Amino acid sequence: MKLNLLTNIQEAYDELRYKTSWPSKKQLVKSAIIVMIASAIIALIILVMDQVVDRLMHFLYSL
């Protein structure tokens, strides 16, 4: 059991070290910026939708 665990750890390390392609710093920063911009846009869309529904509900309940 202990030998099997050590083998699995070694194989996982080898895979991460030698077989995985990691992004460069430039690619990572670019991807992070895209994610932040997309998140902000989605948040704004949700905010607008929430405000529209809120005003609609206030209008309907004031009748």
PDB file of C-alpha atoms in Angstrom:
ATOM      1  CA  MET A   1       0.000   0.000   0.000  1.00  0.00           C
ATOM      2  CA  LYS A   2       2.783   2.439   0.948  1.00  0.00           C
ATOM      3  CA  LEU A   3       4.775   1.571  -2.190  1.00  0.00           C
ATOM      4  CA  ASN A   4       1.681   2.135  -4.339  1.00  0.00           C
ATOM      5  CA  LEU A   5       1.158   5.592  -2.810  1.00  0.00           C
ATOM      6  CA  LEU A   6       4.765   6.589  -3.445  1.00  0.00           C
ATOM      7  CA  THR A   7       4.507   5.349  -7.035  1.00  0.00           C
ATOM      8  CA  ASN A   8       1.354   7.401  -7.583  1.00  0.00           C
ATOM      9  CA  ILE A   9       2.995  10.508  -6.143  1.00  0.00           C
ATOM     10  CA  GLN A  10       6.067  10.024  -8.354  1.00  0.00           C
ATOM     11  CA  GLU A  11       3.914   9.518 -11.464  1.00  0.00           C
ATOM     12  CA  ALA A  12       1.860  12.626 -10.685  1.00  0.00           C
ATOM     13  CA  TYR A  13       5.034  14.662 -10.204  1.00  0.00           C
ATOM     14  CA  ASP A  14       6.525  13.387 -13.470  1.00  0.00           C
ATOM     15  CA  GLU A  15       3.326  14.208 -15.353  1.00  0.00           C
ATOM     16  CA  LEU A  16       3.175  17.747 -13.961  1.00  0.00           C
ATOM     17  CA  ARG A  17       6.883  18.352 -14.488  1.00  0.00           C
ATOM     18  CA  TYR A  18       7.515  16.842 -17.907  1.00  0.00           C
ATOM     19  CA  LYS A  19       4.210  16.301 -19.747  1.00  0.00           C
ATOM     20  CA  THR A  20       2.172  19.390 -18.842  1.00  0.00           C
ATOM     21  CA  SER A  21       2.519  22.551 -20.888  1.00  0.00           C
ATOM     22  CA  TRP A  22       2.323  25.581 -18.623  1.00  0.00           C
ATOM     23  CA  PRO A  23       1.338  29.010 -19.956  1.00  0.00           C
ATOM     24  CA  SER A  24       3.894  31.772 -20.075  1.00  0.00           C
ATOM     25  CA  LYS A  25       3.554  34.748 -17.752  1.00  0.00           C
ATOM     26  CA  LYS A  26       2.314  36.879 -20.654  1.00  0.00           C
ATOM     27  CA  GLN A  27      -0.384  34.333 -21.566  1.00  0.00           C
ATOM     28  CA  LEU A  28      -1.412  34.000 -17.933  1.00  0.00           C
ATOM     29  CA  VAL A  29      -1.775  37.767 -17.446  1.00  0.00           C
ATOM     30  CA  LYS A  30      -3.721  38.097 -20.710  1.00  0.00           C
ATOM     31  CA  SER A  31      -6.101  35.288 -19.699  1.00  0.00           C
ATOM     32  CA  ALA A  32      -6.596  36.775 -16.232  1.00  0.00           C
ATOM     33  CA  ILE A  33      -7.463  40.173 -17.712  1.00  0.00           C
ATOM     34  CA  ILE A  34      -9.972  38.586 -20.097  1.00  0.00           C
ATOM     35  CA  VAL A  35     -11.607  36.750 -17.199  1.00  0.00           C
ATOM     36  CA  MET A  36     -11.820  39.944 -15.112  1.00  0.00           C
ATOM     37  CA  ILE A  37     -13.365  41.905 -17.994  1.00  0.00           C
ATOM     38  CA  ALA A  38     -15.877  39.142 -18.733  1.00  0.00           C
ATOM     39  CA  SER A  39     -16.776  38.927 -15.037  1.00  0.00           C
ATOM     40  CA  ALA A  40     -17.349  42.685 -14.865  1.00  0.00           C
ATOM     41  CA  ILE A  41     -19.559  42.609 -17.978  1.00  0.00           C
ATOM     42  CA  ILE A  42     -21.631  39.735 -16.614  1.00  0.00           C
ATOM     43  CA  ALA A  43     -21.961  41.510 -13.254  1.00  0.00           C
ATOM     44  CA  LEU A  44     -23.201  44.655 -15.014  1.00  0.00           C
ATOM     45  CA  ILE A  45     -25.735  42.651 -17.026  1.00  0.00           C
ATOM     46  CA  ILE A  46     -27.042  41.017 -13.850  1.00  0.00           C
ATOM     47  CA  LEU A  47     -27.214  44.428 -12.129  1.00  0.00           C
ATOM     48  CA  VAL A  48     -29.254  45.915 -14.986  1.00  0.00           C
ATOM     49  CA  MET A  49     -31.583  42.919 -15.067  1.00  0.00           C
ATOM     50  CA  ASP A  50     -32.059  43.143 -11.305  1.00  0.00           C
ATOM     51  CA  GLN A  51     -32.876  46.854 -11.494  1.00  0.00           C
ATOM     52  CA  VAL A  52     -35.395  46.293 -14.301  1.00  0.00           C
ATOM     53  CA  VAL A  53     -37.165  43.521 -12.410  1.00  0.00           C
ATOM     54  CA  ASP A  54     -37.113  45.576  -9.191  1.00  0.00           C
ATOM     55  CA  ARG A  55     -38.729  48.593 -10.871  1.00  0.00           C
ATOM     56  CA  LEU A  56     -41.247  46.381 -12.644  1.00  0.00           C
ATOM     57  CA  MET A  57     -42.258  44.738  -9.361  1.00  0.00           C
ATOM     58  CA  HIS A  58     -42.559  48.101  -7.604  1.00  0.00           C
ATOM     59  CA  PHE A  59     -44.738  49.367 -10.452  1.00  0.00           C
ATOM     60  CA  LEU A  60     -46.967  46.265 -10.403  1.00  0.00           C
ATOM     61  CA  TYR A  61     -47.394  46.301  -6.622  1.00  0.00           C
ATOM     62  CA  SER A  62     -48.193  50.026  -6.569  1.00  0.00           C
ATOM     63  CA  LEU A  63     -51.271  49.503  -8.739  1.00  0.00           C
TER      64      LEU A  63
END
